[in-house]
Amino acid sequence: MTARETGTRLLLAAAIALLAGLPFVGVPQFTITLLTEALIFAVWAMSLDLLVGYAGLVTFGHAAAFGLASYAAGYFAREVTADFFVALLVAEAVVGLVALTTGFVVTRVSGVAFAIISLCIAQVLFQVAVAWRSVTQGMDGLVGVPLPSIFGVTLGTGTPFYLLTLACMVVTYLALARLVDSPFGRTLHAIRTSEDRAAAIGINVRLHKWIAFVISWAIAGLGGTLMVFMKAGTTPMSLHWAESGNVLVMAIFGGIGTLLGPVVGAISFVFLRDEFTTRFTAWQLAFGLVFVVVVLAFPAGLAGIFSRAWNALWRARS
Amino acid sequence: MDLNFFLSSALNGVVYGAFLLLTSLGLSLVFGLGRVVNFAHGALYALGGYAVIAIINQTGAGYWTALLLAPLAVVPIAIAIERATIHPIRNRSDVYTLLVTFGMSFMLIGAIEYVWGTGTTLLKPPAPFEGTVEIFGNQYPLYRLLAAGVSLAVSGGVFAFIQWTPIGLRIRAITDDPGMAEAIGVNTKWLLTLVFGAAAGLAAFAGALGAPIFAVHPEMGMGILLDSFLAVILGGLGNLPGSAVGAMVVALTKSIGGGYIADWSVAVLFAVVAIALIFRPTGVFGRGRVA
């Protein structure tokens, strides 16, 4: 391990320790709530990054996985048991099934067609959530989801739930970091660079895209499950394409193709939105402007800027 | 369900379809020309609705004058957007233009909210068209019929322009084969800028024309944007007659289906479009371009 890698790991460990310590050093409850939301979005944005940044599949329908898991976990928790892991398992089963079937079909295409078809699939789920009133309560949304419990202990809102979310986020990060560094991850990289060349050297492009799609949906499902417990319910808007757009903004703003980027992007998104909406009437204007500038001038996002600085620092020392 | 209900749903569908036609043509043209998927199209449509109200309130102009001026106000904005954001990234992957126009849509809606607020305005239909006529036993607003007629006439004009003018010929050449068109001396980049502006003008005109029918609010373009996408994909990207049929199919499915199976009709529509795009990527008629 080089000194630089050790340095990066120490920095990450310090960041996690800092996040875990925040509730115990007098950080206001409101900030913890915002941070919980940000970390859930971080899980979701990382799952999107696997598709967009590593497999090269830009999706405008990633809310589908998130919202579907919210509905499945929330409905199950309300009707059967509020055990977090059981609800998560149920949500993953539902999301996995939908991802396996729709993924099998949509991974036939890529580029703009993939973006639009994924949008269509998400809108189908959105419309079903609106129309299937006996289960989803239509536009009113699913309400009355109980607090989650882990091994029989009910988890209170605030700090306990925040720590659960942080743990989920860290596990997701580590698992994805391992995945993108594996031969599978390298193969995805080859596919993103050139689908034709990857196919020419014998890679089963569709199979790899399909697996990436299912994994991405499964991780988004974890985010959706956390979110339904945090908000004690969900609405069809969680499946709306505006949400798919938001998560895309987070991932790209933070920097796709790096796992830390989406985390940084999600945290900045939540806090900037809070800041803008309370102080400034046209937050969409400011946010749209920042997003356009990032896409045009800094395709590597915030993380790209950071990592360039970090690398430069280590180069300067050696 | 009685026949009158069916017929008036169908009529509503045709009226909406006429508006959808105007917005779909622009989307389809811009895609065919530059493979640009314009997510800001809905926001430009909304801008047209706001422009017509602003012109009436600021200058005291009549509705018809304002209707003609509103697109003229939006076209320069669209041309500036194309030059500043789409033009510089033409050599990058197609999905970047999708992301940039998505951001532009955010900005335009934000700008509308900043200038005009988040409220909803409903413009009164201009005299002497504020009344109703009896059709299929129901009272039907006269202005809706008139507006649908105007939309269809303008769309017909667009078709004629593409079919019979030298610029239309160039547009068709680029849509067919951009490389070859450029090789024989067609300036594809400037034409894309012009067509992007013209498409925005059409969207703004639709927004202005629809202001007395559909409520004017910052997010008014979102629904019609999505429906236009459906229409354009069904008909085949870049295939104008296909888009026209697609617009009518989408509008009629929504209005007639909506009357019988409520929100399920739209779910079915999206599913059909997703399947169509996978198995018939060039549209149902097989004459569009592959996305």
Coordinates of C-alpha atoms in Angstrom, one line a residue:
Chain A
M1 CA 0.0 0.0 0.0
T2 CA 1.4 3.3 -0.9
A3 CA 1.5 6.3 1.4
R4 CA -1.1 7.9 -0.6
E5 CA -3.6 5.0 -0.3
T6 CA -3.0 4.9 3.4
G7 CA -3.6 8.6 3.5
T8 CA -6.9 8.3 1.6
R9 CA -8.1 5.5 4.0
L10 CA -7.2 7.5 7.1
L11 CA -9.1 10.5 5.7
L12 CA -12.1 8.3 5.0
A13 CA -12.0 6.8 8.5
A14 CA -11.7 10.2 10.0
A15 CA -14.7 11.4 8.0
I16 CA -16.9 8.4 9.1
A17 CA -15.8 8.9 12.8
L18 CA -16.7 12.6 12.5
L19 CA -20.1 11.8 11.0
A20 CA -20.8 9.2 13.8
G21 CA -19.7 11.6 16.5
L22 CA -21.8 14.6 15.4
P23 CA -25.0 13.8 17.4
F24 CA -22.9 13.5 20.6
V25 CA -21.2 16.9 20.4
G26 CA -24.4 19.0 20.5
V27 CA -25.2 19.3 16.8
P28 CA -28.9 20.4 16.6
Q29 CA -31.6 17.7 16.0
F30 CA -32.7 19.5 12.8
T31 CA -29.2 19.2 11.3
I32 CA -29.1 15.5 12.2
T33 CA -32.5 15.0 10.5
L34 CA -31.1 16.7 7.3
L35 CA -28.0 14.7 7.5
T36 CA -30.0 11.4 7.8
E37 CA -31.8 12.4 4.6
A38 CA -28.6 13.3 2.9
L39 CA -27.0 9.9 3.8
I40 CA -30.0 8.1 2.5
F41 CA -29.7 10.0 -0.7
A42 CA -26.0 9.2 -0.7
V43 CA -26.8 5.5 -0.8
W44 CA -29.2 6.1 -3.6
A45 CA -26.8 8.3 -5.5
M46 CA -24.0 5.7 -5.2
S47 CA -26.4 3.1 -6.6
L48 CA -27.1 5.4 -9.5
D49 CA -23.4 6.0 -10.0
L50 CA -22.8 2.3 -10.6
L51 CA -25.1 2.6 -13.6
V52 CA -24.2 6.1 -14.9
G53 CA -20.5 6.4 -13.8
Y54 CA -19.3 2.8 -14.1
A55 CA -21.7 1.1 -16.6
G56 CA -22.2 4.2 -18.7
L57 CA -26.0 3.9 -18.6
V58 CA -27.6 7.3 -17.9
T59 CA -31.1 6.7 -16.4
F60 CA -33.9 9.1 -16.0
G61 CA -35.9 6.6 -14.0
H62 CA -33.9 5.7 -10.9
A63 CA -36.7 6.9 -8.7
A64 CA -38.4 3.6 -9.7
A65 CA -36.1 1.5 -7.5
F66 CA -36.2 3.9 -4.6
G67 CA -39.9 4.5 -4.5
L68 CA -40.8 0.9 -5.2
A69 CA -38.7 -0.2 -2.2
S70 CA -40.4 2.5 -0.1
Y71 CA -43.8 1.2 -0.9
A72 CA -42.9 -2.4 -0.5
A73 CA -41.1 -1.9 2.8
G74 CA -43.6 0.6 4.2
Y75 CA -46.6 -1.5 3.3
F76 CA -45.1 -4.6 4.8
A77 CA -43.9 -2.9 8.0
R78 CA -47.4 -1.4 8.5
E79 CA -49.3 -4.6 7.8
V80 CA -47.0 -7.4 9.1
T81 CA -43.9 -6.5 11.2
A82 CA -41.8 -3.4 11.6
D83 CA -38.6 -5.4 11.9
F84 CA -36.1 -3.5 9.8
F85 CA -34.3 -6.4 8.3
V86 CA -37.4 -8.4 7.4
A87 CA -38.9 -5.3 5.8
L88 CA -35.7 -4.7 3.9
L89 CA -35.7 -8.3 2.7
V90 CA -39.3 -8.0 1.4
A91 CA -38.5 -4.7 -0.3
E92 CA -35.4 -6.2 -1.9
A93 CA -37.4 -9.2 -3.1
V94 CA -39.9 -6.9 -4.8
V95 CA -37.3 -4.6 -6.2
G96 CA -35.1 -7.5 -7.3
L97 CA -38.0 -9.1 -9.2
V98 CA -38.9 -5.9 -11.0
A99 CA -35.2 -5.2 -11.7
L100 CA -34.6 -8.7 -13.1
T101 CA -37.5 -8.5 -15.5
T102 CA -37.4 -4.9 -16.6
G103 CA -33.6 -4.9 -16.6
F104 CA -33.5 -7.9 -18.9
V105 CA -35.4 -5.9 -21.5
V106 CA -33.9 -2.4 -21.1
T107 CA -30.3 -3.5 -21.1
R108 CA -30.8 -4.4 -24.8
V109 CA -30.3 -0.7 -25.5
S110 CA -28.1 2.1 -24.2
G111 CA -27.6 5.9 -24.6
V112 CA -30.6 8.1 -25.1
A113 CA -32.9 5.1 -25.6
F114 CA -32.0 3.7 -22.2
A115 CA -32.5 7.1 -20.5
I116 CA -36.0 7.4 -22.0
I117 CA -37.1 3.8 -21.5
S118 CA -36.0 3.9 -17.9
L119 CA -38.1 7.1 -17.5
C120 CA -41.1 5.3 -19.0
I121 CA -40.7 2.4 -16.6
A122 CA -40.6 4.7 -13.6
Q123 CA -43.6 6.6 -14.9
V124 CA -45.5 3.3 -15.2
L125 CA -44.8 2.6 -11.5
F126 CA -45.7 6.2 -10.7
Q127 CA -49.1 5.8 -12.4
V128 CA -49.7 2.5 -10.8
A129 CA -49.0 4.1 -7.4
V130 CA -51.6 6.8 -8.2
A131 CA -54.2 4.4 -9.6
W132 CA -54.0 1.4 -7.3
R133 CA -55.8 3.1 -4.5
S134 CA -56.7 0.0 -2.5
V135 CA -53.1 -0.6 -1.7
T136 CA -51.3 2.7 -2.2
Q137 CA -54.0 5.1 -1.2
G138 CA -53.4 7.0 -4.5
M139 CA -52.0 10.5 -4.3
D140 CA -52.5 10.7 -0.5
G141 CA -49.7 8.2 -0.2
L142 CA -48.8 5.4 2.2
V143 CA -49.1 6.7 5.7
G144 CA -48.7 5.3 9.2
V145 CA -45.5 3.3 8.8
P146 CA -44.3 2.4 12.3
L147 CA -40.8 3.0 13.7
P148 CA -38.4 0.3 12.6
S149 CA -37.1 -2.3 15.1
I150 CA -33.8 -4.2 15.1
F151 CA -33.7 -7.5 16.9
G152 CA -36.8 -6.6 18.8
V153 CA -35.6 -3.2 19.9
T154 CA -37.6 -0.2 18.5
L155 CA -35.3 2.4 17.0
G156 CA -36.3 6.0 17.9
T157 CA -36.1 8.8 15.4
G158 CA -33.2 11.1 15.6
T159 CA -29.8 9.8 16.7
P160 CA -30.5 6.0 16.7
F161 CA -32.0 6.1 13.2
Y162 CA -29.2 8.4 12.0
L163 CA -26.6 5.9 13.2
L164 CA -28.4 3.1 11.4
T165 CA -28.4 5.1 8.2
L166 CA -24.8 6.0 8.6
A167 CA -23.9 2.3 9.0
C168 CA -25.9 1.4 5.9
M169 CA -24.2 4.1 3.9
V170 CA -20.7 3.0 5.0
V171 CA -21.5 -0.7 4.2
T172 CA -22.8 0.4 0.8
Y173 CA -19.7 2.4 0.2
L174 CA -17.3 -0.4 1.1
A175 CA -19.3 -3.0 -0.8
L176 CA -19.4 -0.9 -3.9
A177 CA -15.7 0.1 -3.6
R178 CA -14.9 -3.6 -3.6
L179 CA -17.3 -4.3 -6.5
V180 CA -16.0 -1.6 -8.8
D181 CA -12.4 -2.7 -8.2
S182 CA -13.3 -6.3 -9.0
P183 CA -12.9 -8.0 -12.4
F184 CA -16.7 -7.3 -12.8
G185 CA -16.1 -3.6 -12.2
R186 CA -13.3 -3.5 -14.6
T187 CA -15.4 -5.2 -17.2
L188 CA -18.1 -2.5 -16.7
H189 CA -15.5 0.1 -17.3
A190 CA -14.5 -1.6 -20.5
I191 CA -18.1 -1.6 -21.6
R192 CA -18.6 2.1 -20.8
T193 CA -15.5 3.0 -22.8
S194 CA -16.6 1.2 -25.9
E195 CA -19.5 -1.3 -26.0
D196 CA -18.5 -2.5 -29.4
R197 CA -14.9 -3.2 -28.5
A198 CA -15.9 -4.9 -25.3
A199 CA -18.2 -7.2 -27.2
A200 CA -15.4 -7.8 -29.7
I201 CA -13.0 -9.2 -27.1
G202 CA -15.7 -11.6 -25.9
I203 CA -17.4 -9.8 -23.1
N204 CA -21.1 -10.6 -22.7
V205 CA -22.2 -6.9 -22.7
R206 CA -25.9 -7.4 -22.1
L207 CA -25.3 -9.8 -19.2
H208 CA -22.9 -7.4 -17.4
K209 CA -25.3 -4.4 -18.0
W210 CA -28.1 -6.6 -16.6
I211 CA -26.2 -7.6 -13.5
A212 CA -25.1 -3.9 -12.9
F213 CA -28.8 -2.8 -13.3
V214 CA -30.0 -5.3 -10.8
I215 CA -27.3 -4.5 -8.2
S216 CA -27.9 -0.8 -8.7
W217 CA -31.7 -1.3 -8.1
A218 CA -31.0 -3.4 -5.0
I219 CA -28.8 -0.7 -3.5
A220 CA -31.4 2.0 -4.3
G221 CA -33.9 -0.3 -2.6
L222 CA -31.9 -0.1 0.6
G223 CA -32.1 3.7 0.3
G224 CA -35.9 3.6 -0.3
T225 CA -36.4 1.3 2.7
L226 CA -34.5 3.7 5.0
M227 CA -36.5 6.6 3.6
V228 CA -39.9 5.2 4.2
F229 CA -39.0 4.5 7.8
M230 CA -37.5 8.0 8.2
K231 CA -40.6 9.7 6.8
A232 CA -43.0 7.2 8.3
G233 CA -44.6 7.0 4.8
T234 CA -44.3 7.8 1.2
T235 CA -46.2 9.3 -1.7
P236 CA -46.3 8.6 -5.5
M237 CA -44.0 11.6 -5.9
S238 CA -41.1 9.3 -4.7
L239 CA -41.5 7.6 -8.0
H240 CA -41.9 10.7 -10.1
W241 CA -39.3 11.5 -12.8
A242 CA -38.5 14.8 -11.0
E243 CA -37.0 12.6 -8.3
S244 CA -35.0 10.6 -10.8
G245 CA -33.7 14.0 -12.0
N246 CA -32.8 15.0 -8.5
V247 CA -30.7 11.9 -7.9
L248 CA -29.0 12.4 -11.2
V249 CA -28.2 16.0 -10.3
M250 CA -26.7 14.8 -7.0
A251 CA -24.5 12.2 -8.6
I252 CA -23.3 14.4 -11.4
F253 CA -22.8 17.4 -9.2
G254 CA -20.7 15.3 -6.8
G255 CA -18.8 13.5 -9.6
I256 CA -19.8 10.3 -11.4
G257 CA -17.3 7.5 -11.8
T258 CA -16.1 8.0 -8.2
L259 CA -18.0 6.6 -5.2
L260 CA -17.3 9.5 -2.9
G261 CA -18.6 12.0 -5.5
P262 CA -22.3 10.9 -5.1
V263 CA -21.9 11.1 -1.3
V264 CA -20.6 14.6 -1.5
G265 CA -23.2 15.5 -4.1
A266 CA -26.1 14.1 -2.0
I267 CA -24.9 16.0 1.2
S268 CA -24.4 19.2 -0.8
F269 CA -27.8 18.8 -2.5
V270 CA -29.7 18.4 0.7
F271 CA -28.0 21.3 2.6
L272 CA -27.9 23.6 -0.4
R273 CA -31.6 23.0 -1.1
D274 CA -32.4 23.7 2.6
E275 CA -30.3 26.8 2.5
F276 CA -31.8 28.1 -0.8
T277 CA -35.4 27.3 -0.1
T278 CA -35.3 29.1 3.3
R279 CA -33.4 32.2 2.1
F280 CA -33.9 32.5 -1.6
T281 CA -37.2 32.2 -3.6
A282 CA -35.7 30.8 -6.8
W283 CA -33.6 27.9 -5.6
Q284 CA -34.3 26.0 -8.8
L285 CA -32.7 28.9 -10.8
A286 CA -29.6 28.8 -8.7
F287 CA -29.4 25.0 -8.6
G288 CA -30.0 24.7 -12.4
L289 CA -27.3 27.2 -13.1
V290 CA -24.8 25.3 -10.9
F291 CA -25.8 22.0 -12.5
V292 CA -25.4 23.3 -16.1
V293 CA -22.0 24.8 -15.2
V294 CA -20.8 21.6 -13.7
V295 CA -22.0 19.5 -16.7
L296 CA -20.4 21.9 -19.2
A297 CA -17.2 22.8 -17.5
F298 CA -16.5 20.2 -14.8
P299 CA -17.7 16.8 -16.0
A300 CA -15.9 15.1 -13.1
G301 CA -17.9 17.1 -10.6
L302 CA -16.9 18.2 -7.1
A303 CA -15.1 15.0 -6.4
G304 CA -13.0 15.5 -9.5
I305 CA -11.9 18.9 -8.2
F306 CA -11.1 17.4 -4.8
S307 CA -9.2 14.4 -6.1
R308 CA -7.2 16.5 -8.4
A309 CA -6.1 18.7 -5.5
W310 CA -5.5 15.6 -3.3
N311 CA -3.3 13.9 -6.0
A312 CA -1.4 17.2 -6.5
L313 CA -0.7 17.3 -2.8
W314 CA 0.8 13.8 -2.9
R315 CA 2.7 14.5 -6.0
A316 CA 4.2 17.6 -4.5
R317 CA 5.5 15.6 -1.5
S318 CA 7.2 12.8 -3.4
Chain B
M1 CA -71.3 4.8 -20.4
D2 CA -73.3 6.7 -23.0
L3 CA -72.1 7.7 -26.4
N4 CA -72.1 11.5 -25.6
F5 CA -69.6 10.9 -22.8
F6 CA -67.4 9.0 -25.2
L7 CA -67.7 11.6 -27.9
S8 CA -66.9 14.6 -25.7
S9 CA -63.9 12.7 -24.2
A10 CA -62.8 12.1 -27.8
L11 CA -63.2 15.8 -28.6
N12 CA -61.2 16.8 -25.6
G13 CA -58.5 14.4 -26.8
V14 CA -58.4 15.9 -30.2
V15 CA -58.1 19.4 -28.8
Y16 CA -55.2 18.3 -26.5
G17 CA -53.7 16.3 -29.4
A18 CA -53.6 19.5 -31.5
F19 CA -51.5 21.2 -28.8
L20 CA -49.3 18.1 -28.4
L21 CA -48.7 18.1 -32.1
L22 CA -47.2 21.6 -32.0
T23 CA -44.8 20.6 -29.1
S24 CA -44.0 17.2 -30.6
L25 CA -43.0 18.6 -34.0
G26 CA -40.4 20.8 -32.3
L27 CA -39.0 18.0 -30.2
S28 CA -38.9 15.6 -33.2
L29 CA -37.2 18.2 -35.5
V30 CA -34.5 19.0 -33.0
F31 CA -33.9 15.3 -32.3
G32 CA -33.8 14.4 -36.0
L33 CA -31.4 17.3 -36.7
G34 CA -28.9 17.1 -33.9
R35 CA -29.9 14.0 -31.8
V36 CA -30.6 16.5 -29.1
V37 CA -33.2 15.3 -26.6
N38 CA -34.5 18.7 -25.3
F39 CA -35.7 18.4 -21.8
A40 CA -36.1 22.2 -21.6
H41 CA -38.9 22.1 -24.2
G42 CA -41.6 22.0 -21.5
A43 CA -40.1 25.0 -19.8
L44 CA -40.1 26.9 -23.1
Y45 CA -43.8 26.1 -23.6
A46 CA -44.4 27.5 -20.1
L47 CA -42.4 30.6 -21.0
G48 CA -44.8 31.1 -23.9
G49 CA -47.8 31.1 -21.5
Y50 CA -46.2 33.6 -19.2
A51 CA -45.0 35.8 -22.1
V52 CA -48.5 36.2 -23.5
I53 CA -49.8 37.3 -20.1
A54 CA -46.9 39.6 -19.5
I55 CA -47.3 41.3 -22.9
I56 CA -51.0 41.8 -22.4
N57 CA -50.5 43.3 -18.9
Q58 CA -47.4 45.4 -19.7
T59 CA -48.4 46.9 -23.1
G60 CA -52.2 46.6 -23.0
A61 CA -52.0 44.7 -26.3
G62 CA -55.0 42.5 -27.4
Y63 CA -54.8 38.8 -27.0
W64 CA -54.1 38.1 -30.7
T65 CA -51.3 40.5 -30.9
A66 CA -49.7 39.1 -27.8
L67 CA -50.2 35.6 -29.2
L68 CA -48.0 36.5 -32.1
L69 CA -45.4 38.4 -30.1
A70 CA -45.0 35.8 -27.3
P71 CA -43.0 33.2 -29.5
L72 CA -40.9 36.1 -30.9
A73 CA -39.9 36.9 -27.3
V74 CA -39.0 33.2 -26.5
V75 CA -37.0 32.4 -29.7
P76 CA -34.0 34.6 -28.9
I77 CA -33.8 33.1 -25.4
A78 CA -33.8 29.6 -27.0
I79 CA -31.2 30.6 -29.5
A80 CA -29.0 31.9 -26.7
I81 CA -29.5 28.6 -24.8
E82 CA -28.5 26.6 -27.8
R83 CA -25.4 28.6 -28.5
A84 CA -24.3 28.8 -24.9
T85 CA -25.0 25.2 -23.7
I86 CA -25.7 22.8 -26.5
H87 CA -23.3 24.0 -29.2
P88 CA -20.1 23.7 -27.1
I89 CA -20.8 20.0 -26.2
R90 CA -21.9 18.8 -29.6
N91 CA -18.8 16.5 -29.9
R92 CA -19.6 14.8 -26.5
S93 CA -21.9 11.9 -26.1
D94 CA -25.6 12.5 -26.8
V95 CA -26.6 12.0 -23.1
Y96 CA -24.7 15.2 -22.2
T97 CA -27.2 17.4 -24.1
L98 CA -29.9 15.6 -22.3
L99 CA -28.3 16.5 -19.0
V100 CA -27.7 20.1 -20.0
T101 CA -31.2 20.7 -21.2
F102 CA -32.5 19.1 -18.0
G103 CA -30.5 21.7 -16.0
M104 CA -31.8 24.4 -18.3
S105 CA -35.3 23.3 -17.6
F106 CA -34.6 23.7 -13.9
M107 CA -33.2 27.2 -14.5
L108 CA -36.1 28.4 -16.7
I109 CA -38.7 27.2 -14.3
G110 CA -36.7 28.8 -11.5
A111 CA -36.5 32.0 -13.5
I112 CA -40.3 31.9 -14.1
E113 CA -40.9 31.5 -10.4
Y114 CA -38.5 34.3 -9.6
V115 CA -40.1 36.7 -11.9
W116 CA -43.8 35.8 -11.8
G117 CA -44.1 33.7 -8.6
T118 CA -45.4 30.2 -8.2
G119 CA -49.1 31.1 -8.5
T120 CA -51.6 29.8 -11.1
T121 CA -53.2 32.2 -13.6
L122 CA -56.0 31.5 -16.0
L123 CA -56.4 33.8 -18.9
K124 CA -59.9 34.6 -20.1
P125 CA -60.6 33.5 -23.7
P126 CA -60.6 36.6 -26.0
A127 CA -63.8 38.1 -27.3
P128 CA -65.9 37.0 -29.2
F129 CA -64.8 33.4 -28.5
E130 CA -65.6 33.2 -24.7
G131 CA -68.9 31.5 -25.2
T132 CA -69.8 27.8 -25.7
V133 CA -71.4 25.8 -28.5
E134 CA -73.6 22.8 -28.2
I135 CA -71.8 19.6 -29.4
F136 CA -73.0 16.0 -28.6
G137 CA -75.6 17.5 -26.2
N138 CA -72.9 19.2 -24.1
Q139 CA -71.9 22.8 -23.9
Y140 CA -68.4 23.0 -25.3
P141 CA -66.1 26.1 -25.0
L142 CA -65.8 27.7 -28.4
Y143 CA -62.3 28.9 -27.8
R144 CA -61.0 25.3 -27.5
L145 CA -62.3 24.4 -30.9
L146 CA -60.7 27.6 -32.4
A147 CA -57.4 27.0 -30.7
A148 CA -57.3 23.4 -31.9
G149 CA -58.0 24.6 -35.4
V150 CA -55.2 27.2 -35.2
S151 CA -52.8 24.5 -33.8
L152 CA -53.6 22.2 -36.7
A153 CA -53.2 25.0 -39.2
V154 CA -49.8 26.0 -37.8
S155 CA -48.7 22.4 -37.8
G156 CA -49.7 22.0 -41.4
G157 CA -47.6 25.1 -42.1
V158 CA -44.6 23.4 -40.5
F159 CA -45.1 20.3 -42.6
A160 CA -45.4 22.4 -45.8
F161 CA -42.2 24.4 -44.8
I162 CA -40.2 21.2 -44.3
Q163 CA -41.6 19.6 -47.5
W164 CA -41.4 22.5 -50.0
T165 CA -38.7 25.1 -49.0
P166 CA -35.0 25.0 -49.5
I167 CA -34.3 25.2 -45.8
G168 CA -36.8 22.3 -45.3
L169 CA -34.9 20.3 -47.8
R170 CA -31.7 20.9 -45.9
I171 CA -33.3 19.9 -42.7
R172 CA -34.5 16.6 -44.2
A173 CA -31.1 16.0 -45.7
I174 CA -29.4 16.3 -42.3
T175 CA -32.1 14.2 -40.6
D176 CA -31.4 11.5 -43.2
D177 CA -27.6 11.5 -43.1
P178 CA -25.8 14.3 -41.2
G179 CA -22.4 13.4 -42.5
M180 CA -23.4 13.4 -46.1
A181 CA -25.4 16.6 -45.7
E182 CA -22.4 18.3 -44.3
A183 CA -20.2 16.9 -47.0
I184 CA -22.3 18.6 -49.7
G185 CA -22.1 21.9 -48.0
V186 CA -25.1 22.1 -45.5
N187 CA -24.1 24.1 -42.4
T188 CA -25.5 21.7 -39.9
K189 CA -24.5 23.6 -36.8
W190 CA -26.2 26.9 -37.7
L191 CA -29.2 25.0 -38.9
L192 CA -29.5 23.3 -35.6
T193 CA -29.4 26.6 -33.8
L194 CA -32.1 28.0 -36.1
V195 CA -34.3 24.9 -35.8
F196 CA -33.8 24.8 -32.0
G197 CA -35.0 28.4 -31.9
A198 CA -38.0 27.7 -34.2
A199 CA -39.0 24.7 -32.2
A200 CA -38.9 26.8 -29.1
G201 CA -41.1 29.3 -30.9
L202 CA -43.6 26.6 -31.7
A203 CA -43.6 25.4 -28.1
A204 CA -44.0 29.0 -26.8
F205 CA -46.8 29.6 -29.4
A206 CA -48.6 26.4 -28.1
G207 CA -48.1 27.7 -24.5
A208 CA -49.5 31.1 -25.4
L209 CA -52.4 29.6 -27.4
G210 CA -53.2 27.2 -24.5
A211 CA -53.1 29.9 -21.8
P212 CA -56.9 30.5 -21.9
I213 CA -57.5 26.7 -21.8
F214 CA -54.9 25.2 -19.5
A215 CA -53.9 27.0 -16.3
V216 CA -50.6 28.9 -16.5
H217 CA -48.2 27.9 -13.8
P218 CA -44.4 27.4 -13.6
E219 CA -44.6 23.6 -14.0
M220 CA -47.3 23.6 -16.7
G221 CA -44.8 22.3 -19.3
M222 CA -43.8 19.1 -17.4
G223 CA -46.9 17.1 -18.3
I224 CA -46.9 18.2 -22.0
L225 CA -43.2 17.5 -22.2
L226 CA -43.6 13.9 -21.1
D227 CA -46.6 13.4 -23.4
S228 CA -44.7 14.9 -26.3
F229 CA -41.8 12.5 -25.7
L230 CA -44.3 9.6 -25.8
A231 CA -45.8 10.9 -29.1
V232 CA -42.4 11.4 -30.7
I233 CA -41.1 8.0 -29.7
L234 CA -44.3 6.2 -30.8
G235 CA -44.1 7.9 -34.2
G236 CA -40.4 7.4 -34.5
L237 CA -37.8 10.0 -33.5
G238 CA -37.3 12.6 -36.3
N239 CA -40.2 11.3 -38.3
L240 CA -42.7 14.2 -38.5
P241 CA -45.8 12.5 -39.8
G242 CA -45.2 9.7 -37.3
S243 CA -45.1 12.3 -34.5
A244 CA -48.4 13.7 -35.7
V245 CA -50.1 10.3 -35.4
G246 CA -48.2 9.7 -32.1
A247 CA -49.6 13.0 -30.7
M248 CA -53.2 12.0 -31.5
V249 CA -52.7 8.4 -30.1
V250 CA -51.3 9.8 -26.8
A251 CA -54.0 12.5 -26.4
L252 CA -56.9 10.2 -27.3
T253 CA -55.6 7.4 -25.0
K254 CA -55.3 9.8 -22.1
S255 CA -58.7 11.5 -22.6
I256 CA -60.8 8.4 -23.6
G257 CA -58.9 5.9 -21.5
G258 CA -58.9 8.3 -18.6
G259 CA -62.7 8.4 -18.6
Y260 CA -63.0 4.7 -18.3
I261 CA -60.0 3.3 -16.4
A262 CA -58.8 6.5 -14.7
D263 CA -55.0 6.7 -14.2
W264 CA -54.4 3.2 -15.4
S265 CA -54.6 4.4 -19.0
V266 CA -51.4 6.5 -18.6
A267 CA -49.6 3.5 -17.0
V268 CA -50.5 1.4 -20.0
L269 CA -49.4 4.2 -22.4
F270 CA -45.9 4.4 -20.8
A271 CA -45.6 0.6 -20.9
V272 CA -46.6 0.5 -24.6
V273 CA -44.0 3.3 -25.4
A274 CA -41.2 1.5 -23.5
I275 CA -42.0 -1.7 -25.3
A276 CA -42.2 0.1 -28.7
L277 CA -38.9 1.8 -28.1
I278 CA -37.2 -1.5 -27.5
F279 CA -38.7 -3.6 -30.2
R280 CA -39.3 -0.9 -32.8
P281 CA -36.6 1.6 -32.0
T282 CA -37.4 3.5 -35.2
G283 CA -41.0 4.0 -34.2
V284 CA -44.2 2.1 -34.9
F285 CA -44.0 3.1 -38.6
G286 CA -40.3 2.1 -38.8
R287 CA -39.2 5.4 -40.4
G288 CA -37.7 7.3 -37.6
R289 CA -34.1 7.3 -36.3
V290 CA -32.7 5.0 -33.6
A291 CA -32.3 6.7 -30.3

